[in-house]
Coordinates of C-alpha atoms in Angstrom, one line a residue:
M206 CA 125.2 172.0 98.8
Q207 CA 123.3 169.7 96.2
R208 CA 121.8 166.6 98.2
A209 CA 119.9 163.6 96.5
I210 CA 118.1 160.9 97.7
V211 CA 119.0 157.4 96.5
F212 CA 115.9 154.9 97.0
G213 CA 117.7 151.4 96.8
A214 CA 120.6 152.5 97.4
T215 CA 122.3 149.3 98.4
G216 CA 121.4 147.3 95.3
G217 CA 123.4 146.8 92.6
I218 CA 122.4 149.7 90.4
G219 CA 121.6 152.2 93.5
R220 CA 125.6 151.1 94.6
S221 CA 127.1 152.3 91.4
I222 CA 124.6 155.4 91.5
C223 CA 125.8 156.7 95.2
T224 CA 129.8 155.9 94.1
D225 CA 129.2 158.2 90.9
L226 CA 127.2 161.0 92.9
A227 CA 129.2 161.1 95.6
E228 CA 132.7 161.7 93.3
A229 CA 130.8 164.5 91.6
G230 CA 130.4 166.5 94.8
W231 CA 126.7 165.5 96.1
S232 CA 125.8 164.6 99.3
L233 CA 123.5 161.9 99.9
Y234 CA 120.5 160.2 101.7
I235 CA 121.4 156.6 101.3
H236 CA 118.3 154.3 101.5
C237 CA 118.0 150.9 102.5
S238 CA 114.7 148.6 103.2
S239 CA 116.6 146.1 105.1
N240 CA 120.2 146.1 104.5
W241 CA 121.1 148.5 107.2
T242 CA 124.5 147.7 107.7
A243 CA 125.2 148.1 104.1
A244 CA 123.8 151.5 104.0
C245 CA 125.5 152.5 107.6
E246 CA 128.9 150.7 105.6
M247 CA 128.4 153.1 102.7
S248 CA 127.7 156.2 104.1
Q249 CA 131.1 156.0 106.4
S250 CA 133.1 155.0 103.4
F251 CA 131.8 157.8 101.3
M252 CA 132.2 160.4 104.8
K253 CA 135.9 159.1 104.8
Q254 CA 136.7 160.3 100.9
Y255 CA 134.5 163.5 100.6
P256 CA 134.4 164.8 104.6
S257 CA 132.9 168.0 103.2
Q258 CA 129.9 166.2 102.0
D259 CA 127.3 164.5 104.1
F260 CA 126.0 161.4 103.7
L261 CA 122.9 159.8 105.7
P262 CA 121.5 156.1 106.2
L263 CA 118.1 156.0 105.8
K264 CA 116.0 152.8 106.2
F265 CA 112.1 152.3 105.8
S266 CA 110.1 150.1 103.7
F267 CA 108.5 150.6 100.5
L268 CA 105.3 148.7 102.0
A269 CA 105.1 151.3 104.9
E270 CA 101.8 152.8 105.2
N271 CA 100.9 156.3 104.2
S272 CA 101.6 157.9 107.2
E273 CA 105.0 156.4 107.8
L274 CA 105.8 157.5 104.2
E275 CA 104.5 161.3 105.4
K276 CA 106.6 160.9 108.5
M277 CA 109.4 160.1 106.8
V278 CA 109.4 162.9 104.0
Q279 CA 109.2 165.3 106.7
S280 CA 112.7 164.5 108.4
L281 CA 114.3 165.3 105.5
L282 CA 117.1 168.0 104.8
P283 CA 116.5 169.8 101.9
I284 CA 117.0 167.7 98.7
N285 CA 117.5 168.4 94.6
A286 CA 117.4 165.1 93.3
V287 CA 115.5 161.9 93.9
I288 CA 116.1 158.7 92.2
F289 CA 114.0 155.8 92.5
A290 CA 116.6 152.6 91.9
Q291 CA 114.7 150.2 94.4
G292 CA 112.5 147.4 92.6
I293 CA 111.6 143.8 93.0
T294 CA 110.6 141.1 90.8
D295 CA 108.6 137.4 91.1
Y296 CA 109.7 135.3 88.4
H297 CA 106.5 132.9 88.0
L298 CA 103.7 132.4 85.2
L299 CA 100.7 134.9 86.2
S300 CA 98.7 132.0 86.8
D301 CA 100.9 130.4 89.6
Q302 CA 101.8 134.2 91.1
N303 CA 100.4 134.2 94.8
L304 CA 97.8 137.3 94.9
D305 CA 99.5 139.0 98.1
K306 CA 103.0 138.8 95.9
V307 CA 101.2 140.9 92.9
D308 CA 100.1 143.4 95.4
E309 CA 103.8 143.9 96.9
V310 CA 105.3 143.8 93.5
M311 CA 102.7 146.8 92.5
Q312 CA 103.3 148.6 95.6
V313 CA 107.2 148.8 95.9
N314 CA 107.8 149.1 91.9
L315 CA 104.9 151.8 91.4
V316 CA 102.7 153.0 93.9
T317 CA 105.0 153.9 96.8
P318 CA 107.2 155.8 94.2
I319 CA 104.4 157.8 92.7
K320 CA 103.4 158.8 96.4
L321 CA 106.6 159.4 97.5
T322 CA 107.0 161.7 94.3
S323 CA 103.9 163.6 95.4
L324 CA 105.2 164.0 99.2
L325 CA 108.4 165.2 97.7
E326 CA 107.3 167.6 95.3
P327 CA 107.1 170.4 97.9
L328 CA 111.0 170.1 98.8
L329 CA 111.9 170.0 95.1
L330 CA 110.1 173.0 94.0
K331 CA 111.9 175.1 96.4
N332 CA 115.1 174.8 94.1
D333 CA 116.4 176.6 90.8
F334 CA 116.1 173.1 89.0
S335 CA 115.8 169.6 90.8
R336 CA 115.4 166.2 89.1
I337 CA 113.3 163.3 89.7
I338 CA 114.8 159.9 88.2
F339 CA 113.3 156.4 88.3
I340 CA 115.0 153.3 87.1
G341 CA 112.9 151.5 84.7
S342 CA 113.1 148.9 82.3
V343 CA 113.4 147.4 78.7
Y344 CA 110.8 145.1 79.7
G345 CA 108.6 148.2 80.5
A346 CA 108.6 148.8 76.3
Q347 CA 108.6 145.1 75.6
G348 CA 107.2 142.7 78.6
S349 CA 108.9 139.9 79.7
A350 CA 107.0 136.5 80.0
M351 CA 107.2 135.1 83.9
E352 CA 107.2 138.6 84.7
A353 CA 104.2 140.0 83.7
V354 CA 103.5 142.2 87.1
Y355 CA 107.0 143.8 87.1
S356 CA 106.6 144.5 83.2
A357 CA 103.6 146.4 84.3
T358 CA 105.0 148.6 86.9
K359 CA 107.9 149.8 84.5
A360 CA 105.8 150.5 81.8
G361 CA 103.8 152.1 84.5
L362 CA 106.6 154.3 85.5
S363 CA 107.0 155.5 82.2
R364 CA 103.3 156.6 81.7
F365 CA 103.4 158.2 85.1
S366 CA 106.6 160.1 84.0
Q367 CA 105.5 161.1 81.0
A368 CA 102.7 162.6 82.6
Y369 CA 103.7 164.3 85.9
A370 CA 106.6 165.8 83.5
R371 CA 104.2 168.2 82.2
E372 CA 102.7 169.3 85.4
V373 CA 106.2 170.5 86.8
A374 CA 108.1 171.6 83.9
S375 CA 107.7 175.0 84.1
A376 CA 109.3 175.1 87.8
N377 CA 112.6 173.4 86.3
L378 CA 111.3 170.1 87.8
T379 CA 112.6 167.2 85.2
V380 CA 110.9 163.8 85.3
N381 CA 112.5 160.7 83.4
V382 CA 112.9 157.4 83.5
I383 CA 116.2 155.4 82.6
A384 CA 115.3 151.9 81.6
P385 CA 118.3 149.3 81.4
G386 CA 118.4 146.4 79.8
A387 CA 119.7 143.2 81.5
V388 CA 122.3 144.5 84.1
D389 CA 124.6 142.2 85.9
T390 CA 123.0 142.7 89.6
A391 CA 121.9 140.3 92.2
M392 CA 118.1 140.7 90.9
N393 CA 119.5 138.5 87.7
K394 CA 120.9 135.7 89.7
M395 CA 117.8 134.0 89.7
I396 CA 118.0 133.3 86.0
S397 CA 120.1 130.1 85.3
V398 CA 123.4 130.5 83.6
E399 CA 122.4 129.1 80.3
E400 CA 119.1 131.2 80.4
M401 CA 121.5 134.3 80.9
A402 CA 124.1 133.0 78.6
E403 CA 121.5 133.0 75.7
V404 CA 120.3 136.6 76.8
V405 CA 123.6 137.7 76.2
G406 CA 123.6 136.3 73.4
E407 CA 120.8 138.5 72.2
I408 CA 122.4 141.6 73.2
P409 CA 124.4 143.8 70.3
A410 CA 126.8 145.1 72.6
G411 CA 127.9 141.6 73.6
R412 CA 127.8 141.9 77.3
L413 CA 125.5 142.7 80.3
A414 CA 125.3 146.4 81.5
S415 CA 127.2 147.2 84.2
G416 CA 126.0 149.7 87.2
A417 CA 128.4 152.1 86.1
D418 CA 126.6 151.9 82.6
I419 CA 123.4 153.2 84.4
S420 CA 124.9 155.4 86.5
F421 CA 126.6 157.3 83.9
W422 CA 123.1 158.6 82.7
V423 CA 121.8 159.3 86.1
K424 CA 124.8 161.8 86.6
A425 CA 123.9 163.1 83.3
L426 CA 120.5 164.1 83.9
L427 CA 121.4 165.6 87.1
D428 CA 123.6 168.2 85.3
P429 CA 121.8 171.5 85.3
N430 CA 122.1 172.0 81.6
S431 CA 120.0 168.9 81.6
T432 CA 116.9 171.0 81.9
Y433 CA 115.2 170.5 78.3
L434 CA 115.1 166.8 78.6
T435 CA 112.0 165.9 80.6
G436 CA 109.0 163.2 80.2
Q437 CA 111.4 160.8 78.5
T438 CA 112.3 156.8 79.2
L439 CA 115.9 156.3 78.0
Y440 CA 116.7 152.7 77.0
V441 CA 120.1 151.9 78.0
S442 CA 120.1 148.2 76.8
G443 CA 123.6 147.7 74.8
G444 CA 121.0 147.6 71.7
W445 CA 118.7 144.7 73.1
L446 CA 114.7 144.4 72.7
T447 CA 114.4 148.3 71.7

């Protein structure tokens, strides 16, 4: 049985990833940081649709201590794939940003994913093929004003993936980043209607991405035939910024 763990499964992109993977026959760990009700409801819904697969809700914070991360990983069943779809931002000028918030964005978006990758490696290497996918951002290539720390974390994911992929490629573990442009998710609701209209006007495709636009590429990278693609950042942006 193929099983994936989707971190940030209850977010806009995470939900689409879970929906596509469940339909494709994957069993799933459905992770949330706080929205336990949504994770349980997703799990129950998928179990009704796909009774031969298992769907397990999982709650823990990406601000957890190292010992808690280790304990969580030790409790997992075998997995073939890890998708990091969690992420937070803080829309401020750097000079106005709370220093504790800087720490939080760095830990949730970059530091904890790297730690979890290290802890999950032994589980993944037990398989004939396995996958790690990070959801990055176009802002990892072209930084966003008012989101300097967020941009730094997404750039860090791309460079980390490029380097780490070289360590594990011979074991058929691929490591890639899917970097969306502007996606129609709750994270972007903080932007005013007027500002968002300007962004859409700059996107050659003429619209925001949907969660399904991103999850399509997640499913493609999980295919066993994608083994030769690793260490890459795939920009899924409708032609915007890249």
